[in-house]
Amino acid sequence: MAGKLAVIGAGLMGAGIAQVSAQAGWDVVLRDVTDEALKRGTDGIKASYDKFVAKGKLEAHDADAAVARITATTDLDAVADADVVVEAVFEKLEIKHEIFRTLDKLVKDEAILASNTSAIPITKIAAATERPERVVGAHFFSPVPMMQLCELVRGYKTSDETLAKAREFAESVGKTCIVVNRDVAGFVTTRLICALVVEAAKLQESGVASAEDIDLACKLGFGHAMGPLATADLTGVDILLHATNNIYTESQDEKFAAPELMRRMVDAGDIGRKSGQGFYKH
């Protein structure tokens, strides 16, 4: 399967989705609100292709062909003839509603509208459209070119056909899918990592064990490639706190009540690798 894909948002996730899709033969429109954001996104894609070429995992002519299949634009109207649209913007429902309301008016009737959200219920996003049956969650993982998983989420009104087409798209760009059949906040993966990070942060906060030992326990005891607190630093403590708050607000489940330590770290700007300090110094 290959066709025309529109990706809304040229950040780390959006650029990654555009990259794997173009490499798989999709014609990609990558849209963001500023030329600067688009340049950062496309520069990142080219740099990633160059690394794959240098390692012998991608032929140079294939990389050049993939780059040529990506069109960067600030014009949202460019999505009009897309077969699949993937939204990958900031995790704020109001922003997503605005985008989906606009997409609803622009795209063709048979287009699939997907959100890369990691925590917001798909049903809430789909409610901004007149076609909730065509809206689905397609949660990719960072870094997209390296991570094999795609979490497909069925909203309350998502049709079987839409879910099947979303799976076909994700598999066509090399991903393995799991299906979330009930649209709970945080789905499967974000609920699991948030619960683990919250408990790990509580253990550190209360002096039970150090961040290093908590992470080591998960790596050696459970076979995790990376411990939960190192994962929080990589993802961004602020991002995980936001996701955890979303899940707690929706579920009122106390295990998603983030500890004060995480809140104060975010207040202080200690949000992980991107700031140089999180649970670890970077």
JSON list of N, CA and C in Angstrom, two decimals, residues 107-153:
[
{"chain": "A", "resi": 107, "resn": "VAL", "atom": "N", "xyz": [-10.32, 17.57, 3.58]},
{"chain": "A", "resi": 107, "resn": "VAL", "atom": "CA", "xyz": [-9.92, 16.29, 2.98]},
{"chain": "A", "resi": 107, "resn": "VAL", "atom": "C", "xyz": [-11.09, 15.60, 2.28]},
{"chain": "A", "resi": 108, "resn": "LYS", "atom": "N", "xyz": [-10.73, 14.67, 1.39]},
{"chain": "A", "resi": 108, "resn": "LYS", "atom": "CA", "xyz": [-11.77, 13.95, 0.67]},
{"chain": "A", "resi": 108, "resn": "LYS", "atom": "C", "xyz": [-12.52, 13.00, 1.60]},
{"chain": "A", "resi": 109, "resn": "ASP", "atom": "N", "xyz": [-13.73, 12.61, 1.19]},
{"chain": "A", "resi": 109, "resn": "ASP", "atom": "CA", "xyz": [-14.63, 11.85, 2.05]},
{"chain": "A", "resi": 109, "resn": "ASP", "atom": "C", "xyz": [-14.02, 10.54, 2.55]},
{"chain": "A", "resi": 110, "resn": "GLU", "atom": "N", "xyz": [-13.25, 9.88, 1.68]},
{"chain": "A", "resi": 110, "resn": "GLU", "atom": "CA", "xyz": [-12.74, 8.55, 2.04]},
{"chain": "A", "resi": 110, "resn": "GLU", "atom": "C", "xyz": [-11.42, 8.59, 2.80]},
{"chain": "A", "resi": 111, "resn": "ALA", "atom": "N", "xyz": [-10.88, 9.79, 3.07]},
{"chain": "A", "resi": 111, "resn": "ALA", "atom": "CA", "xyz": [-9.59, 9.89, 3.76]},
{"chain": "A", "resi": 111, "resn": "ALA", "atom": "C", "xyz": [-9.69, 9.41, 5.20]},
{"chain": "A", "resi": 112, "resn": "ILE", "atom": "N", "xyz": [-8.59, 8.83, 5.67]},
{"chain": "A", "resi": 112, "resn": "ILE", "atom": "CA", "xyz": [-8.47, 8.42, 7.07]},
{"chain": "A", "resi": 112, "resn": "ILE", "atom": "C", "xyz": [-7.82, 9.57, 7.84]},
{"chain": "A", "resi": 113, "resn": "LEU", "atom": "N", "xyz": [-8.42, 9.96, 8.96]},
{"chain": "A", "resi": 113, "resn": "LEU", "atom": "CA", "xyz": [-7.85, 10.99, 9.82]},
{"chain": "A", "resi": 113, "resn": "LEU", "atom": "C", "xyz": [-7.30, 10.31, 11.08]},
{"chain": "A", "resi": 114, "resn": "ALA", "atom": "N", "xyz": [-5.99, 10.36, 11.25]},
{"chain": "A", "resi": 114, "resn": "ALA", "atom": "CA", "xyz": [-5.36, 9.68, 12.38]},
{"chain": "A", "resi": 114, "resn": "ALA", "atom": "C", "xyz": [-4.69, 10.70, 13.30]},
{"chain": "A", "resi": 115, "resn": "SER", "atom": "N", "xyz": [-4.68, 10.39, 14.59]},
{"chain": "A", "resi": 115, "resn": "SER", "atom": "CA", "xyz": [-3.95, 11.23, 15.55]},
{"chain": "A", "resi": 115, "resn": "SER", "atom": "C", "xyz": [-2.83, 10.40, 16.17]},
{"chain": "A", "resi": 116, "resn": "ASN", "atom": "N", "xyz": [-1.67, 11.02, 16.30]},
{"chain": "A", "resi": 116, "resn": "ASN", "atom": "CA", "xyz": [-0.53, 10.37, 16.94]},
{"chain": "A", "resi": 116, "resn": "ASN", "atom": "C", "xyz": [-0.53, 10.61, 18.45]},
{"chain": "A", "resi": 117, "resn": "THR", "atom": "N", "xyz": [-1.64, 11.08, 19.00]},
{"chain": "A", "resi": 117, "resn": "THR", "atom": "CA", "xyz": [-1.70, 11.32, 20.44]},
{"chain": "A", "resi": 117, "resn": "THR", "atom": "C", "xyz": [-1.31, 10.08, 21.24]},
{"chain": "A", "resi": 118, "resn": "SER", "atom": "N", "xyz": [-0.68, 10.31, 22.38]},
{"chain": "A", "resi": 118, "resn": "SER", "atom": "CA", "xyz": [-0.29, 9.20, 23.25]},
{"chain": "A", "resi": 118, "resn": "SER", "atom": "C", "xyz": [-1.20, 9.06, 24.46]},
{"chain": "A", "resi": 119, "resn": "ALA", "atom": "N", "xyz": [-2.09, 10.01, 24.68]},
{"chain": "A", "resi": 119, "resn": "ALA", "atom": "CA", "xyz": [-2.87, 9.96, 25.92]},
{"chain": "A", "resi": 119, "resn": "ALA", "atom": "C", "xyz": [-4.30, 10.48, 25.80]},
{"chain": "A", "resi": 120, "resn": "ILE", "atom": "N", "xyz": [-4.61, 11.33, 24.81]},
{"chain": "A", "resi": 120, "resn": "ILE", "atom": "CA", "xyz": [-5.95, 11.92, 24.73]},
{"chain": "A", "resi": 120, "resn": "ILE", "atom": "C", "xyz": [-6.91, 10.96, 24.04]},
{"chain": "A", "resi": 121, "resn": "PRO", "atom": "N", "xyz": [-8.08, 10.70, 24.63]},
{"chain": "A", "resi": 121, "resn": "PRO", "atom": "CA", "xyz": [-9.03, 9.78, 24.01]},
{"chain": "A", "resi": 121, "resn": "PRO", "atom": "C", "xyz": [-9.37, 10.19, 22.57]},
{"chain": "A", "resi": 122, "resn": "ILE", "atom": "N", "xyz": [-9.35, 9.22, 21.67]},
{"chain": "A", "resi": 122, "resn": "ILE", "atom": "CA", "xyz": [-9.63, 9.47, 20.26]},
{"chain": "A", "resi": 122, "resn": "ILE", "atom": "C", "xyz": [-11.06, 9.97, 20.06]},
{"chain": "A", "resi": 123, "resn": "THR", "atom": "N", "xyz": [-11.98, 9.48, 20.87]},
{"chain": "A", "resi": 123, "resn": "THR", "atom": "CA", "xyz": [-13.38, 9.90, 20.76]},
{"chain": "A", "resi": 123, "resn": "THR", "atom": "C", "xyz": [-13.52, 11.40, 20.97]},
{"chain": "A", "resi": 124, "resn": "LYS", "atom": "N", "xyz": [-12.72, 11.96, 21.88]},
{"chain": "A", "resi": 124, "resn": "LYS", "atom": "CA", "xyz": [-12.77, 13.41, 22.13]},
{"chain": "A", "resi": 124, "resn": "LYS", "atom": "C", "xyz": [-12.24, 14.17, 20.92]},
{"chain": "A", "resi": 125, "resn": "ILE", "atom": "N", "xyz": [-11.19, 13.66, 20.30]},
{"chain": "A", "resi": 125, "resn": "ILE", "atom": "CA", "xyz": [-10.64, 14.32, 19.11]},
{"chain": "A", "resi": 125, "resn": "ILE", "atom": "C", "xyz": [-11.62, 14.22, 17.94]},
{"chain": "A", "resi": 126, "resn": "ALA", "atom": "N", "xyz": [-12.19, 13.03, 17.75]},
{"chain": "A", "resi": 126, "resn": "ALA", "atom": "CA", "xyz": [-13.10, 12.79, 16.63]},
{"chain": "A", "resi": 126, "resn": "ALA", "atom": "C", "xyz": [-14.36, 13.63, 16.73]},
{"chain": "A", "resi": 127, "resn": "ALA", "atom": "N", "xyz": [-14.74, 14.02, 17.94]},
{"chain": "A", "resi": 127, "resn": "ALA", "atom": "CA", "xyz": [-15.97, 14.79, 18.14]},
{"chain": "A", "resi": 127, "resn": "ALA", "atom": "C", "xyz": [-15.94, 16.15, 17.44]},
{"chain": "A", "resi": 128, "resn": "ALA", "atom": "N", "xyz": [-14.74, 16.61, 17.07]},
{"chain": "A", "resi": 128, "resn": "ALA", "atom": "CA", "xyz": [-14.62, 17.89, 16.38]},
{"chain": "A", "resi": 128, "resn": "ALA", "atom": "C", "xyz": [-14.96, 17.77, 14.90]},
{"chain": "A", "resi": 129, "resn": "THR", "atom": "N", "xyz": [-15.19, 16.54, 14.41]},
{"chain": "A", "resi": 129, "resn": "THR", "atom": "CA", "xyz": [-15.44, 16.32, 12.99]},
{"chain": "A", "resi": 129, "resn": "THR", "atom": "C", "xyz": [-16.88, 15.86, 12.75]},
{"chain": "A", "resi": 130, "resn": "GLU", "atom": "N", "xyz": [-17.24, 15.86, 11.47]},
{"chain": "A", "resi": 130, "resn": "GLU", "atom": "CA", "xyz": [-18.54, 15.31, 11.05]},
{"chain": "A", "resi": 130, "resn": "GLU", "atom": "C", "xyz": [-18.39, 13.87, 10.61]},
{"chain": "A", "resi": 131, "resn": "ARG", "atom": "N", "xyz": [-17.19, 13.30, 10.78]},
{"chain": "A", "resi": 131, "resn": "ARG", "atom": "CA", "xyz": [-16.92, 11.93, 10.33]},
{"chain": "A", "resi": 131, "resn": "ARG", "atom": "C", "xyz": [-16.15, 11.14, 11.38]},
{"chain": "A", "resi": 132, "resn": "PRO", "atom": "N", "xyz": [-16.69, 11.03, 12.60]},
{"chain": "A", "resi": 132, "resn": "PRO", "atom": "CA", "xyz": [-15.95, 10.34, 13.66]},
{"chain": "A", "resi": 132, "resn": "PRO", "atom": "C", "xyz": [-15.62, 8.89, 13.32]},
{"chain": "A", "resi": 133, "resn": "GLU", "atom": "N", "xyz": [-16.40, 8.30, 12.41]},
{"chain": "A", "resi": 133, "resn": "GLU", "atom": "CA", "xyz": [-16.12, 6.91, 12.02]},
{"chain": "A", "resi": 133, "resn": "GLU", "atom": "C", "xyz": [-14.83, 6.79, 11.22]},
{"chain": "A", "resi": 134, "resn": "ARG", "atom": "N", "xyz": [-14.33, 7.92, 10.67]},
{"chain": "A", "resi": 134, "resn": "ARG", "atom": "CA", "xyz": [-13.09, 7.91, 9.86]},
{"chain": "A", "resi": 134, "resn": "ARG", "atom": "C", "xyz": [-11.88, 8.35, 10.68]},
{"chain": "A", "resi": 135, "resn": "VAL", "atom": "N", "xyz": [-12.05, 8.54, 11.98]},
{"chain": "A", "resi": 135, "resn": "VAL", "atom": "CA", "xyz": [-10.96, 9.02, 12.85]},
{"chain": "A", "resi": 135, "resn": "VAL", "atom": "C", "xyz": [-10.44, 7.86, 13.68]},
{"chain": "A", "resi": 136, "resn": "VAL", "atom": "N", "xyz": [-9.12, 7.76, 13.80]},
{"chain": "A", "resi": 136, "resn": "VAL", "atom": "CA", "xyz": [-8.49, 6.64, 14.49]},
{"chain": "A", "resi": 136, "resn": "VAL", "atom": "C", "xyz": [-7.21, 7.12, 15.17]},
{"chain": "A", "resi": 137, "resn": "GLY", "atom": "N", "xyz": [-6.79, 6.43, 16.19]},
{"chain": "A", "resi": 137, "resn": "GLY", "atom": "CA", "xyz": [-5.50, 6.72, 16.81]},
{"chain": "A", "resi": 137, "resn": "GLY", "atom": "C", "xyz": [-4.41, 5.92, 16.13]},
{"chain": "A", "resi": 138, "resn": "ALA", "atom": "N", "xyz": [-3.29, 6.56, 15.80]},
{"chain": "A", "resi": 138, "resn": "ALA", "atom": "CA", "xyz": [-2.12, 5.87, 15.25]},
{"chain": "A", "resi": 138, "resn": "ALA", "atom": "C", "xyz": [-0.92, 6.39, 16.01]},
{"chain": "A", "resi": 139, "resn": "HIS", "atom": "N", "xyz": [-0.66, 5.77, 17.15]},
{"chain": "A", "resi": 139, "resn": "HIS", "atom": "CA", "xyz": [0.37, 6.24, 18.07]},
{"chain": "A", "resi": 139, "resn": "HIS", "atom": "C", "xyz": [1.70, 5.58, 17.74]},
{"chain": "A", "resi": 140, "resn": "PHE", "atom": "N", "xyz": [2.60, 6.35, 17.09]},
{"chain": "A", "resi": 140, "resn": "PHE", "atom": "CA", "xyz": [3.94, 5.88, 16.78]},
{"chain": "A", "resi": 140, "resn": "PHE", "atom": "C", "xyz": [4.85, 6.16, 17.97]},
{"chain": "A", "resi": 141, "resn": "PHE", "atom": "N", "xyz": [6.05, 5.58, 17.94]},
{"chain": "A", "resi": 141, "resn": "PHE", "atom": "CA", "xyz": [6.98, 5.70, 19.06]},
{"chain": "A", "resi": 141, "resn": "PHE", "atom": "C", "xyz": [8.28, 6.32, 18.60]},
{"chain": "A", "resi": 142, "resn": "SER", "atom": "N", "xyz": [8.91, 7.05, 19.51]},
{"chain": "A", "resi": 142, "resn": "SER", "atom": "CA", "xyz": [10.11, 7.81, 19.18]},
{"chain": "A", "resi": 142, "resn": "SER", "atom": "C", "xyz": [11.38, 7.05, 19.59]},
{"chain": "A", "resi": 143, "resn": "PRO", "atom": "N", "xyz": [12.42, 7.05, 18.74]},
{"chain": "A", "resi": 143, "resn": "PRO", "atom": "CA", "xyz": [12.47, 7.63, 17.40]},
{"chain": "A", "resi": 143, "resn": "PRO", "atom": "C", "xyz": [11.76, 6.74, 16.38]},
{"chain": "A", "resi": 144, "resn": "VAL", "atom": "N", "xyz": [10.90, 7.33, 15.59]},
{"chain": "A", "resi": 144, "resn": "VAL", "atom": "CA", "xyz": [10.02, 6.57, 14.68]},
{"chain": "A", "resi": 144, "resn": "VAL", "atom": "C", "xyz": [10.80, 5.64, 13.74]},
{"chain": "A", "resi": 145, "resn": "PRO", "atom": "N", "xyz": [11.94, 6.07, 13.17]},
{"chain": "A", "resi": 145, "resn": "PRO", "atom": "CA", "xyz": [12.64, 5.17, 12.26]},
{"chain": "A", "resi": 145, "resn": "PRO", "atom": "C", "xyz": [13.17, 3.90, 12.93]},
{"chain": "A", "resi": 146, "resn": "MET", "atom": "N", "xyz": [13.35, 3.93, 14.25]},
{"chain": "A", "resi": 146, "resn": "MET", "atom": "CA", "xyz": [13.94, 2.80, 14.98]},
{"chain": "A", "resi": 146, "resn": "MET", "atom": "C", "xyz": [12.91, 1.95, 15.71]},
{"chain": "A", "resi": 147, "resn": "MET", "atom": "N", "xyz": [11.81, 2.55, 16.13]},
{"chain": "A", "resi": 147, "resn": "MET", "atom": "CA", "xyz": [10.84, 1.84, 16.97]},
{"chain": "A", "resi": 147, "resn": "MET", "atom": "C", "xyz": [9.77, 1.16, 16.12]},
{"chain": "A", "resi": 148, "resn": "GLN", "atom": "N", "xyz": [9.58, -0.13, 16.36]},
{"chain": "A", "resi": 148, "resn": "GLN", "atom": "CA", "xyz": [8.74, -0.93, 15.47]},
{"chain": "A", "resi": 148, "resn": "GLN", "atom": "C", "xyz": [7.24, -0.82, 15.76]},
{"chain": "A", "resi": 149, "resn": "LEU", "atom": "N", "xyz": [6.89, -0.38, 16.97]},
{"chain": "A", "resi": 149, "resn": "LEU", "atom": "CA", "xyz": [5.49, -0.44, 17.40]},
{"chain": "A", "resi": 149, "resn": "LEU", "atom": "C", "xyz": [4.65, 0.73, 16.89]},
{"chain": "A", "resi": 150, "resn": "CYS", "atom": "N", "xyz": [3.39, 0.42, 16.53]},
{"chain": "A", "resi": 150, "resn": "CYS", "atom": "CA", "xyz": [2.37, 1.44, 16.33]},
{"chain": "A", "resi": 150, "resn": "CYS", "atom": "C", "xyz": [1.11, 0.97, 17.05]},
{"chain": "A", "resi": 151, "resn": "GLU", "atom": "N", "xyz": [0.61, 1.83, 17.92]},
{"chain": "A", "resi": 151, "resn": "GLU", "atom": "CA", "xyz": [-0.57, 1.52, 18.73]},
{"chain": "A", "resi": 151, "resn": "GLU", "atom": "C", "xyz": [-1.80, 2.12, 18.04]},
{"chain": "A", "resi": 152, "resn": "LEU", "atom": "N", "xyz": [-2.66, 1.26, 17.52]},
{"chain": "A", "resi": 152, "resn": "LEU", "atom": "CA", "xyz": [-3.87, 1.71, 16.85]},
{"chain": "A", "resi": 152, "resn": "LEU", "atom": "C", "xyz": [-5.01, 1.76, 17.85]},
{"chain": "A", "resi": 153, "resn": "VAL", "atom": "N", "xyz": [-5.73, 2.88, 17.85]},
{"chain": "A", "resi": 153, "resn": "VAL", "atom": "CA", "xyz": [-6.76, 3.08, 18.87]},
{"chain": "A", "resi": 153, "resn": "VAL", "atom": "C", "xyz": [-8.11, 3.31, 18.21]}
]
